[in-house]
PDB file of C-alpha atoms and ligand atoms in Angstrom:
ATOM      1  CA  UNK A  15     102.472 104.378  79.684  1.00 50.00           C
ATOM      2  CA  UNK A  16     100.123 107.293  78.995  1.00 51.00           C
ATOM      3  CA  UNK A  17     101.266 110.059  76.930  1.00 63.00           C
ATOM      4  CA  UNK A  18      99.860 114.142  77.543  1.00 79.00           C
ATOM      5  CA  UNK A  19     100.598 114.363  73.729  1.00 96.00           C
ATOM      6  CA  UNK A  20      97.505 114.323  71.342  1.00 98.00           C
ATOM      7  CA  UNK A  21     100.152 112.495  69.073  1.00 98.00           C
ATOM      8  CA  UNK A  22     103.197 110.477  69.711  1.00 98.00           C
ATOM      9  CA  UNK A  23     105.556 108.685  67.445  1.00 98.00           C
ATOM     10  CA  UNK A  24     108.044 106.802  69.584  1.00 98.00           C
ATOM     11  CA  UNK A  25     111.137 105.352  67.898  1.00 98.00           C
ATOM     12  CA  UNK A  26     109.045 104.133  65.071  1.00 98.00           C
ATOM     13  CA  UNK A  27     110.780 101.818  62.619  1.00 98.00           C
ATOM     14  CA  UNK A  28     109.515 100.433  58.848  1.00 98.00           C
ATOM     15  CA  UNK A  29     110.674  98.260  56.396  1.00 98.00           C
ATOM     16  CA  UNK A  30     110.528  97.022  52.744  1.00 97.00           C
ATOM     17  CA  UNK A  31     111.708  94.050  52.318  1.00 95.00           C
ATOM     18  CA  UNK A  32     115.172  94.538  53.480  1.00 95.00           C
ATOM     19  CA  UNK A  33     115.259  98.257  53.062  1.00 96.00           C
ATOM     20  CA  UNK A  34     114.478 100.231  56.540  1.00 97.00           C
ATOM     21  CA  UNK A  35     112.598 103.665  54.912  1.00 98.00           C
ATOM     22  CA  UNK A  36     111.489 104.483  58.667  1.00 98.00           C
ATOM     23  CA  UNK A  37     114.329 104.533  60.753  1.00 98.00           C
ATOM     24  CA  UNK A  38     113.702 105.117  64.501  1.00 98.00           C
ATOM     25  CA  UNK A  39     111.560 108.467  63.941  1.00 98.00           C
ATOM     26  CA  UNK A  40     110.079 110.207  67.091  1.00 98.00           C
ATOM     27  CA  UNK A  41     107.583 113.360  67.393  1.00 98.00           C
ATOM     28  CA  UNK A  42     105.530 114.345  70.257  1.00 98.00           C
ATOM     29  CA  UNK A  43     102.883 116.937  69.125  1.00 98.00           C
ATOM     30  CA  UNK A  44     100.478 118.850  71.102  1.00 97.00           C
ATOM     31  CA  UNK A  45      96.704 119.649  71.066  1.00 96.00           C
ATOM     32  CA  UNK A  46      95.615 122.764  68.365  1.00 96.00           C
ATOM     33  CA  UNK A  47      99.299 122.590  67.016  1.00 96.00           C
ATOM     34  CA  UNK A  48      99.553 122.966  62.883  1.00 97.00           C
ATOM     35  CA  UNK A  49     102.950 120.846  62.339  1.00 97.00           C
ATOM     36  CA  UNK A  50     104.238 121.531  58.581  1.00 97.00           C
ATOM     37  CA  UNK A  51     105.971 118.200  57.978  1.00 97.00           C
ATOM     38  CA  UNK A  52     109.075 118.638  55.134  1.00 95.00           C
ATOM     39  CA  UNK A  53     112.150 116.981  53.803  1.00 94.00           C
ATOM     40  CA  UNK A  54     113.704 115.329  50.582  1.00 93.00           C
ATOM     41  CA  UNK A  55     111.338 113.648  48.042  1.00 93.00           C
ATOM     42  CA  UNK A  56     111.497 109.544  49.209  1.00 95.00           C
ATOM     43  CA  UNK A  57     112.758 111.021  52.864  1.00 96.00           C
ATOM     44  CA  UNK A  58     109.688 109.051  54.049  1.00 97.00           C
ATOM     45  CA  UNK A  59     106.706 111.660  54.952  1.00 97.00           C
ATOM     46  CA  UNK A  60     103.651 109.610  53.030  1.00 95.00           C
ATOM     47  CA  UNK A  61     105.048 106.815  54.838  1.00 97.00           C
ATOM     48  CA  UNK A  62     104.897 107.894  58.427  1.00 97.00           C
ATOM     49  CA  UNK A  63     101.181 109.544  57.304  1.00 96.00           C
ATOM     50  CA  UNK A  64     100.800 105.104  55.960  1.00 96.00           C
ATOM     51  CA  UNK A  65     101.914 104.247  59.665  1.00 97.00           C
ATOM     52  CA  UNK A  66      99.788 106.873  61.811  1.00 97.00           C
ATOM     53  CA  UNK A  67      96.938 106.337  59.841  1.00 96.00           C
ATOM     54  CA  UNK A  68      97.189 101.982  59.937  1.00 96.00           C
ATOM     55  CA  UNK A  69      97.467 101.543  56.527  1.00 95.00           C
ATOM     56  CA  UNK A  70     100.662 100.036  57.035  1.00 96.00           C
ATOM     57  CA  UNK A  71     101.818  98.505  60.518  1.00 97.00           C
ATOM     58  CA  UNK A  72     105.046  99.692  62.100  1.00 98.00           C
ATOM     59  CA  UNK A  73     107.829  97.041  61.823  1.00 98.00           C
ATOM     60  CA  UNK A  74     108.642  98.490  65.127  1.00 98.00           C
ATOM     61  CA  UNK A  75     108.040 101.506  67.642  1.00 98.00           C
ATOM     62  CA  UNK A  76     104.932 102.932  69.134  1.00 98.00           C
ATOM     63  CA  UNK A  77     102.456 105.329  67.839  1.00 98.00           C
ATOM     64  CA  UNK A  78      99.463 107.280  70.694  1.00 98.00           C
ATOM     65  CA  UNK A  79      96.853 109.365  69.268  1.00 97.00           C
ATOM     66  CA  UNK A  80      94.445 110.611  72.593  1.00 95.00           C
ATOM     67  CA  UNK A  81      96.369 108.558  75.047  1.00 94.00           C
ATOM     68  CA  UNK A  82      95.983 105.077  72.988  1.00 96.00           C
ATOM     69  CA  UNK A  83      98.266 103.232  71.862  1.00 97.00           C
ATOM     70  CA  UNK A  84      97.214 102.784  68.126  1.00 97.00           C
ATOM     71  CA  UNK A  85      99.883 100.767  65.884  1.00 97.00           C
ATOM     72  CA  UNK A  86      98.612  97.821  64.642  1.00 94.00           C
ATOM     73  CA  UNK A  87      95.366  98.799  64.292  1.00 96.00           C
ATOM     74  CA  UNK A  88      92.995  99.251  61.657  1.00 94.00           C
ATOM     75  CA  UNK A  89      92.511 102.625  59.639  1.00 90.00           C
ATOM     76  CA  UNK A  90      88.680 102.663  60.681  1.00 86.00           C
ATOM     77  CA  UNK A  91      89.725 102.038  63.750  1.00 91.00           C
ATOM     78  CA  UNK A  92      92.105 104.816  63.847  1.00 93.00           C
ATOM     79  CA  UNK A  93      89.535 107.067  62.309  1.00 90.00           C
ATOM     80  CA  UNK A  94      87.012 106.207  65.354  1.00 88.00           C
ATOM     81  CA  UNK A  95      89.834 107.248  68.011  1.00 93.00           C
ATOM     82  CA  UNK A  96      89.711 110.720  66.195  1.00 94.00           C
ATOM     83  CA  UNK A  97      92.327 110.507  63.520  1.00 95.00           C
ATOM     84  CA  UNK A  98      91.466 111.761  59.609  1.00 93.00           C
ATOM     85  CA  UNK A  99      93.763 111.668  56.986  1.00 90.00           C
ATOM     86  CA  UNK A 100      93.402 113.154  53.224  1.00 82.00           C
ATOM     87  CA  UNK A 101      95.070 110.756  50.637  1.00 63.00           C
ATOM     88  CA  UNK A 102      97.862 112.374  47.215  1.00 52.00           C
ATOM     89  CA  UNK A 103      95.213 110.709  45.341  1.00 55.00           C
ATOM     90  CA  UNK A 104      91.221 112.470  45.631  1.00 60.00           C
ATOM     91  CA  UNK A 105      89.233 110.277  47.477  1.00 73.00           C
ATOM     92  CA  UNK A 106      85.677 111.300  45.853  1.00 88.00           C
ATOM     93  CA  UNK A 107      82.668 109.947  44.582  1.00 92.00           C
ATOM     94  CA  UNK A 108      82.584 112.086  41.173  1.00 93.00           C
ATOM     95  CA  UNK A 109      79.297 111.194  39.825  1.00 95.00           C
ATOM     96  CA  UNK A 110      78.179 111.784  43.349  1.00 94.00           C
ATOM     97  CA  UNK A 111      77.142 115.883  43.799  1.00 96.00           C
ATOM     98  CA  UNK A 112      79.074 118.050  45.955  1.00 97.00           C
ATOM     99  CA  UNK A 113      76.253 117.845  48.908  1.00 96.00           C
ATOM    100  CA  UNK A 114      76.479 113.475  48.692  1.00 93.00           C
ATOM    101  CA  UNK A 115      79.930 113.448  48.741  1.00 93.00           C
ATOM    102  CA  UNK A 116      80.192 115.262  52.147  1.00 93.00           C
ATOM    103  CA  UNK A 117      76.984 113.513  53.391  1.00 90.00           C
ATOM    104  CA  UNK A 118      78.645 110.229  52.532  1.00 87.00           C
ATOM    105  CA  UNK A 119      81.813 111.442  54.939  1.00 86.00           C
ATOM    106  CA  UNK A 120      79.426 111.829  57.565  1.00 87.00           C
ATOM    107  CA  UNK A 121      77.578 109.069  57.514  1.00 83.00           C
ATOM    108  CA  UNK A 122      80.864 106.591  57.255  1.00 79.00           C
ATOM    109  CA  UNK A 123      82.111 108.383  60.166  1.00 76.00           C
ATOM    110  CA  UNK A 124      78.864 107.244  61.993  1.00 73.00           C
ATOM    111  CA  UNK A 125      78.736 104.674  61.212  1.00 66.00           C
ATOM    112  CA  UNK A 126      75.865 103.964  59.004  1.00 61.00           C
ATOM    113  CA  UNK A 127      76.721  99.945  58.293  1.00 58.00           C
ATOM    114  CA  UNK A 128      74.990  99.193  61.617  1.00 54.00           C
ATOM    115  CA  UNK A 129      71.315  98.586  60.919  1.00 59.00           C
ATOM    116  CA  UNK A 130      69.381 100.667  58.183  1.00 60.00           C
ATOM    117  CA  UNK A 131      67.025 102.417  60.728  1.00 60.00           C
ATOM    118  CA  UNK A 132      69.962 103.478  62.723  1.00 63.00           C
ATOM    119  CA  UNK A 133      71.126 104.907  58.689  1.00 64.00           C
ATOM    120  CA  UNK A 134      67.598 106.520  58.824  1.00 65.00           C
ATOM    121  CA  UNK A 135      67.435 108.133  62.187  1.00 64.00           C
ATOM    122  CA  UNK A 136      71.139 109.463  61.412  1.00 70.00           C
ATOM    123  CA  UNK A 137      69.979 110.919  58.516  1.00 82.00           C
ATOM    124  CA  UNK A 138      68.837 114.193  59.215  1.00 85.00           C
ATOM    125  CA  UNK A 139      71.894 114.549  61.445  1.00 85.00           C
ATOM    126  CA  UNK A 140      73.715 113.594  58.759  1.00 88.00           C
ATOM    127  CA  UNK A 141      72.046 116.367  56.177  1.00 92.00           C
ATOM    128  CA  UNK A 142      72.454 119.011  58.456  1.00 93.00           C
ATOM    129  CA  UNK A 143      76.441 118.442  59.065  1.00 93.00           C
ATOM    130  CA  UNK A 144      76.651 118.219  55.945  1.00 95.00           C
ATOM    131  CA  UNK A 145      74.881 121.193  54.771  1.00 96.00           C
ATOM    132  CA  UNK A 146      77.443 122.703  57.647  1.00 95.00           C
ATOM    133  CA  UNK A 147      80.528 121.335  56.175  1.00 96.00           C
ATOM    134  CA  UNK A 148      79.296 122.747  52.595  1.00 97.00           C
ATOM    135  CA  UNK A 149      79.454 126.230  53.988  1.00 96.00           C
ATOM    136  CA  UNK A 150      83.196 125.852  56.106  1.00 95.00           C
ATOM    137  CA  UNK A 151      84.729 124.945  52.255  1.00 96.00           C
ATOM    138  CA  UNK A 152      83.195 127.343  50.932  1.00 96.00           C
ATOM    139  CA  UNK A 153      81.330 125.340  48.075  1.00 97.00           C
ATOM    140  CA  UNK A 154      77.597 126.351  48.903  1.00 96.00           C
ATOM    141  CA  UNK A 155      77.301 127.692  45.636  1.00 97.00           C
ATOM    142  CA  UNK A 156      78.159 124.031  44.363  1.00 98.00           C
ATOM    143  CA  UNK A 157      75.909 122.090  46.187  1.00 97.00           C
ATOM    144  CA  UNK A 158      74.289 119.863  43.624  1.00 98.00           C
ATOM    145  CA  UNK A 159      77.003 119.826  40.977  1.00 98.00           C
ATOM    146  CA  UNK A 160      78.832 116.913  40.323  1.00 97.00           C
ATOM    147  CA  UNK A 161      82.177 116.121  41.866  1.00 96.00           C
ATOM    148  CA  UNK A 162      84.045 115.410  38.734  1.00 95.00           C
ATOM    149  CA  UNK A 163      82.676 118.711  37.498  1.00 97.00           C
ATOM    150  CA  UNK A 164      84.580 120.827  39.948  1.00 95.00           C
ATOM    151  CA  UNK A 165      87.951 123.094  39.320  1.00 93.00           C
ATOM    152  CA  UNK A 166      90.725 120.866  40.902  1.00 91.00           C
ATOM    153  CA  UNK A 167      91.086 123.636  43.577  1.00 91.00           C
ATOM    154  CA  UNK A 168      87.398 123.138  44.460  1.00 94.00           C
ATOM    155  CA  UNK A 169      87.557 119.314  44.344  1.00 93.00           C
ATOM    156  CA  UNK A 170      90.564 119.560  46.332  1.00 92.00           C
ATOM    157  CA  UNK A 171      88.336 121.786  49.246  1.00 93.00           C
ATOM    158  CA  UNK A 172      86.190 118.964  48.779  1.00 95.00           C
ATOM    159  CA  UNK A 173      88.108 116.384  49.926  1.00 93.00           C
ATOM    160  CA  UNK A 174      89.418 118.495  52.656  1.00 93.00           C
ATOM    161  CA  UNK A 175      85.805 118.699  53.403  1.00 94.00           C
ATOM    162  CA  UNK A 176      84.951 114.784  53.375  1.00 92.00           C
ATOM    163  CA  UNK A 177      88.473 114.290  55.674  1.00 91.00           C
ATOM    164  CA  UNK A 178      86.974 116.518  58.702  1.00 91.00           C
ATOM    165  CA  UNK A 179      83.322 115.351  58.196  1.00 89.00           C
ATOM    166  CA  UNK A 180      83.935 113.194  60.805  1.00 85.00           C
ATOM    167  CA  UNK A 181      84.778 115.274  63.664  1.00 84.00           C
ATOM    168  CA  UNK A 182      88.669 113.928  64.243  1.00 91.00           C
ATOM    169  CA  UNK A 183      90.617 115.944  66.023  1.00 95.00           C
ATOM    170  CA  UNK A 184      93.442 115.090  64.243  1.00 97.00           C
ATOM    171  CA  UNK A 185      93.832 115.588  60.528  1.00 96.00           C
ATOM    172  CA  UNK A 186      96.597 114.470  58.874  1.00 96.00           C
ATOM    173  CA  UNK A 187      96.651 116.189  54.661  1.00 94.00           C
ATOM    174  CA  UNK A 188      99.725 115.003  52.131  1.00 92.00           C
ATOM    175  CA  UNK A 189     100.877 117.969  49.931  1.00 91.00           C
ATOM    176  CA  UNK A 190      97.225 119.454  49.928  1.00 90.00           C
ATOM    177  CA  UNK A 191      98.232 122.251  47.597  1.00 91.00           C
ATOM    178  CA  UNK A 192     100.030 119.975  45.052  1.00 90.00           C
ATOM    179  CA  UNK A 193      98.877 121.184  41.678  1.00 90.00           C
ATOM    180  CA  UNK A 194      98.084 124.493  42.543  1.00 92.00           C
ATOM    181  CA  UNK A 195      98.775 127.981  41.292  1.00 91.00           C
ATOM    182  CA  UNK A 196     100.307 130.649  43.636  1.00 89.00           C
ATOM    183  CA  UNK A 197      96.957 131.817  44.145  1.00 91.00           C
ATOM    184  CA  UNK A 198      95.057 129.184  44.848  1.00 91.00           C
ATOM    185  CA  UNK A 199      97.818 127.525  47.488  1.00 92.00           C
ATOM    186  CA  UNK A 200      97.455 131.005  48.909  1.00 90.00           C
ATOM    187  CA  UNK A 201      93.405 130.853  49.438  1.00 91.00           C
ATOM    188  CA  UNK A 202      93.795 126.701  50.136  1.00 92.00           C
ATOM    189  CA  UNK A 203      95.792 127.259  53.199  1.00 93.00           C
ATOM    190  CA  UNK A 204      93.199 130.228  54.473  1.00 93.00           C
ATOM    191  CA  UNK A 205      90.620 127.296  54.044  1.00 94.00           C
ATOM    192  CA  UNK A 206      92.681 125.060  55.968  1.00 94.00           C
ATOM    193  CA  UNK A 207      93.030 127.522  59.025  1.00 93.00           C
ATOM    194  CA  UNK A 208      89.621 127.972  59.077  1.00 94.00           C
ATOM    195  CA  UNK A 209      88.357 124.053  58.859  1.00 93.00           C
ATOM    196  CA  UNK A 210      91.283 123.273  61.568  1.00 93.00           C
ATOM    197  CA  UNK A 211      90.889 125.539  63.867  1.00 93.00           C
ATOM    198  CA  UNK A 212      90.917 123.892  67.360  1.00 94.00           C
ATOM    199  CA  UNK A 213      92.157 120.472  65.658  1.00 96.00           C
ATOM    200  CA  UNK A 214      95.848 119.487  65.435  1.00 97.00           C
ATOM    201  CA  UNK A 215      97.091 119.464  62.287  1.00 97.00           C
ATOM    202  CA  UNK A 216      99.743 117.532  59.895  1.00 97.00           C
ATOM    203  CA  UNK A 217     100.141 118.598  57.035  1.00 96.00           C
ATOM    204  CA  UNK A 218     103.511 117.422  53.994  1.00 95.00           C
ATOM    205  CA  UNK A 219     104.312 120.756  51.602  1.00 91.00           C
ATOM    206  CA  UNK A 220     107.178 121.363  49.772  1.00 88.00           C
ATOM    207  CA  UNK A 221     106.638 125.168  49.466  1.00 88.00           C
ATOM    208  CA  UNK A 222     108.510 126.625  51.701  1.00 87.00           C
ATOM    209  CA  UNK A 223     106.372 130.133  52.083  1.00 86.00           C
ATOM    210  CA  UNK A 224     103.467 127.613  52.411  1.00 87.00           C
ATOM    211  CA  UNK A 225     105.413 125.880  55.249  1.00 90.00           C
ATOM    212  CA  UNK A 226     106.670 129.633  57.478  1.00 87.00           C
ATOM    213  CA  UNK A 227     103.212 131.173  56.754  1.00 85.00           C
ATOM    214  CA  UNK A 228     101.403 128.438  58.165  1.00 91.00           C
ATOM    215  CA  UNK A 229     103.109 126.079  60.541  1.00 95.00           C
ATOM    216  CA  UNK A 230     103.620 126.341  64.762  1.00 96.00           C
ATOM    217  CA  UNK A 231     105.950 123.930  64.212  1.00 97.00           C
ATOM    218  CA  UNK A 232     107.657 122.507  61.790  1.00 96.00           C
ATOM    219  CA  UNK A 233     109.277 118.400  61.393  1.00 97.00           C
ATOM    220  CA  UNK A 234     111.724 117.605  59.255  1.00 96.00           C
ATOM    221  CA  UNK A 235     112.410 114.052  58.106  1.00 97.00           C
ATOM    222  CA  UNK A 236     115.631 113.456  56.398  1.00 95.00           C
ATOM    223  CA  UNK A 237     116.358 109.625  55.280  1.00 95.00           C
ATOM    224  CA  UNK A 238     113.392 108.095  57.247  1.00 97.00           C
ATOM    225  CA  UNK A 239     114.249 110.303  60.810  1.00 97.00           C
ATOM    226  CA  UNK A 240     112.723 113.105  62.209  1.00 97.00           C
ATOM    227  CA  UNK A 241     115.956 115.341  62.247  1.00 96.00           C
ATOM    228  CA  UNK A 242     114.184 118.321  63.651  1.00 96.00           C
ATOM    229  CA  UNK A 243     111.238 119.225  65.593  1.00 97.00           C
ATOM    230  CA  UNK A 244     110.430 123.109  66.014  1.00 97.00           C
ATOM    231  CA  UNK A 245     109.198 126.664  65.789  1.00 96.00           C
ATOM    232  CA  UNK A 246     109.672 127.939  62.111  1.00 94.00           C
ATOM    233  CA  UNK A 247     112.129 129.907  63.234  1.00 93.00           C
ATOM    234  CA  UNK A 248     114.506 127.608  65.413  1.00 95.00           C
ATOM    235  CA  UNK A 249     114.164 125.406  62.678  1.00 93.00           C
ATOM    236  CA  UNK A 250     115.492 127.916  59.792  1.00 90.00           C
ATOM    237  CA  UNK A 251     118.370 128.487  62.257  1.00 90.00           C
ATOM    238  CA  UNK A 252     118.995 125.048  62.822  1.00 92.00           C
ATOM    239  CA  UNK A 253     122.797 123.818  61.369  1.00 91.00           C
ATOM    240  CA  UNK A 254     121.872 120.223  60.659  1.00 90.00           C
ATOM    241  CA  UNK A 255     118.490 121.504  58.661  1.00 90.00           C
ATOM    242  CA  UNK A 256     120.347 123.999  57.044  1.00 89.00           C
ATOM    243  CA  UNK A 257     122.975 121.234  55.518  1.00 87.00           C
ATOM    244  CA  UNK A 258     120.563 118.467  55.296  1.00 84.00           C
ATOM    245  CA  UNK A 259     117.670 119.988  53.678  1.00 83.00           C
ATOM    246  CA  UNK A 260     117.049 123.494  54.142  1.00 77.00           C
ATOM    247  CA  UNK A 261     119.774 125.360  52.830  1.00 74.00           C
ATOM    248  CA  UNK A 262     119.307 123.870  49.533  1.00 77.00           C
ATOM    249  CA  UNK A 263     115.911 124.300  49.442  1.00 77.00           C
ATOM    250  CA  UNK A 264     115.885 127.840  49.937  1.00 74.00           C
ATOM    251  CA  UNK A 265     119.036 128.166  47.515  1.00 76.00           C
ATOM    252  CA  UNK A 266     116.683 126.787  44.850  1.00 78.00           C
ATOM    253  CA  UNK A 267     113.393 128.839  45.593  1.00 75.00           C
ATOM    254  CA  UNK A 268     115.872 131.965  45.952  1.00 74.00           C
ATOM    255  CA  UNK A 269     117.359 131.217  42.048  1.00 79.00           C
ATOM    256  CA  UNK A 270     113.755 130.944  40.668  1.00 77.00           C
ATOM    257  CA  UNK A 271     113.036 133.956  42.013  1.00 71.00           C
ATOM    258  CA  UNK A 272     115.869 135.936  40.773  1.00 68.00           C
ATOM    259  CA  UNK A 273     114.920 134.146  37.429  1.00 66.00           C
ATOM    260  CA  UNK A 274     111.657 135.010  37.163  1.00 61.00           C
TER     261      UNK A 274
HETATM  262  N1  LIG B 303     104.726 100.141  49.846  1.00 70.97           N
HETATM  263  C1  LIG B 303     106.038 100.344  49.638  1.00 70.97           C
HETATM  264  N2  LIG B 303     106.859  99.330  49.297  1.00 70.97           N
HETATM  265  C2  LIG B 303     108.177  99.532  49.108  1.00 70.97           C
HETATM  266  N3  LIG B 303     108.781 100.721  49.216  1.00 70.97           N
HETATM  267  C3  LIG B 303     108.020 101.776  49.540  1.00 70.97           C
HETATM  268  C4  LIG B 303     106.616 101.645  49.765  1.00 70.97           C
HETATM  269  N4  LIG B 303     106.106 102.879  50.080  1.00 70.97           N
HETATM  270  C5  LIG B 303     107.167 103.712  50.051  1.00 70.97           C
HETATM  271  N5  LIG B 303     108.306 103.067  49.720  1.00 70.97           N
HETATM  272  C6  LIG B 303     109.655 103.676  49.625  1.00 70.97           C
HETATM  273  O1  LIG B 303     109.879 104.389  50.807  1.00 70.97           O
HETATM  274  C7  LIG B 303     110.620 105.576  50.556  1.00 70.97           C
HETATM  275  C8  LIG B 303     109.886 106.740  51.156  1.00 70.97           C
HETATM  276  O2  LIG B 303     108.729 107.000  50.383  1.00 70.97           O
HETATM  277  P1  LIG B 303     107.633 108.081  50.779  1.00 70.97           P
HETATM  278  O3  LIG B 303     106.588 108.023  49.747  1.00 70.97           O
HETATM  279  O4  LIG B 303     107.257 107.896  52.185  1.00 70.97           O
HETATM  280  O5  LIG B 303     108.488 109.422  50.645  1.00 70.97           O
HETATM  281  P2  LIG B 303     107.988 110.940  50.740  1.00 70.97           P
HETATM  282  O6  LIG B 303     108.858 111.607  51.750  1.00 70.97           O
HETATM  283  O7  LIG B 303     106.541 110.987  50.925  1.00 70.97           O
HETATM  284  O8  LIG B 303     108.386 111.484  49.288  1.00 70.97           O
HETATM  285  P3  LIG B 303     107.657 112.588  48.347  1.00 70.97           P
HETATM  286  O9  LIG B 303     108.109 113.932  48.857  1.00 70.97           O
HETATM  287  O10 LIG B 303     108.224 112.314  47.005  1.00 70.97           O
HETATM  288  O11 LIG B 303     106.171 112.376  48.412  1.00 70.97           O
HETATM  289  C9  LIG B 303     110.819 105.645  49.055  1.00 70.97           C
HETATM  290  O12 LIG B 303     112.105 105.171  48.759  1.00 70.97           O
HETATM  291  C10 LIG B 303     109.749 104.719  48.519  1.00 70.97           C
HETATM  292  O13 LIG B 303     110.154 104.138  47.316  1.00 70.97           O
HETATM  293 MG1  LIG B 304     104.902 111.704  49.768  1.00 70.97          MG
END
């Protein structure tokens, strides 16, 4: 059956070996909704990201992306049906400049392995998306410098940039502001509202004024389950957050304050 979600997880299952890490997890999200996805470190978040994107197949359940049922498939195929994901590890050329890199993300998400004058005629498409997607991240000033000679913030926007080259409608980013200062999470997720504005968006953080500043909704995943699937607010209210997850969390980030 046909879903009006843009993305649906129903009772999705995964194991190791013996060990179930997925266990039964559901989420319906809709079109233009930023979804801040949190929980316990090994709760299973990069996992589920492994399963919607088809880098690993579901041991059981279903997932939809656009009204298609996609488990089992193949990332590029996943990627074609509108679905971009950024990896914890960069995913750059860096001896490639800034301008290559993102012309590279475009022309994979065309397609370019079909015949080399279809790479040729795409080309100039290709060159001016690019020189479009330069611009959104902000790294104009950077166009011909090398990837591996970028801050890590700016590689970072990078990669954000090669992830939506494509056009997906769906982006998926794992703790895109791991690494970064105060500051610079601050100015990454400004960049982020920007590039995914009109996209749906799924995004794993662990800071928690990261997560309220920028989420519509927020899912939590507790020991392989989503446990909760709401508004910031509902969720902060939300008992079974609150002893599962939450309340420690914002115990913690509460003490460091006081101690700084
Ligand atoms: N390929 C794999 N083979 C076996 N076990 C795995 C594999 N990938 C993940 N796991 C296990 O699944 C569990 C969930 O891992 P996952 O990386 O999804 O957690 P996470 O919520 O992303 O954690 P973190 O916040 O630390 O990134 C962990 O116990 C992990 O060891
Ligand atoms: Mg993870």
């Amino acid at each position: 059956m046909s879903t009006p979600y843009v993305l649906e997880l129903k009772d999705l299952r995964k194991s190791f070996g013996k060990t179930e890490i997925i266990r039964g997890a559901n989420l319906a999200v809709q079109a233009g909704e930023r979804v801040a996805i949190i929980g316990p470190n090994g709760a299973g978040k990069s996992t589920l990201f492994n399963l919607i994107s088809g880098r690993f197949a579901p041991t059981s359940g279903e997932v939809w992306l656009n009204g298609q049922r996609i488990d089992g498939k193949k990332p590029f195929e996943i990627n074609r049906l509108g679905l971009s994901r950024s990896f914890q590890i960069t995913n750059i050329f860096p001896k490639l400049s800034v301008f290559e890199n993102l012309r590279c993300g475009v022309l994979w998400s065309l397609g370019y392995k079909y015949t080399f004058f279809k790479f040729l005629a795409d080309l100039d498409d290709a060159n001016e998306r690019a020189e479009e997607l330069l611009e959104m991240i902000r790294l104009d000033k950077k166009r011909d410098t090398l990837a591996m000679n970028l801050t890590y913030a700016e590689q970072r926007a990078l990669e954000i940039g090669i992830t939506i080259a494509g056009g997906a409608n769906v982006v998926l980013l794992d703790e895109p502001t791991a690494g970064m200062s105060k500051s610079e999470t601050k100015r990454f997720i400004e960049l982020i509202r920007e590039v995914t504005v009109g996209k749906t968006l799924l995004t794993v953080e662990h800071d928690m004024g990261v997560v309220f500043g920028l989420a519509d909704k927020i899912a939590v995943v507790v020991y392989g389950e989503v446990i909760a699937y709401d508004t910031p607010e509902a969720v902060r209210a939300n008992q079974r957050v609150q002893e599962a997850y939450l309340g420690s969390v914002l115990a913690e980030e509460q003490a460091a304050g006081a101690a700084h």
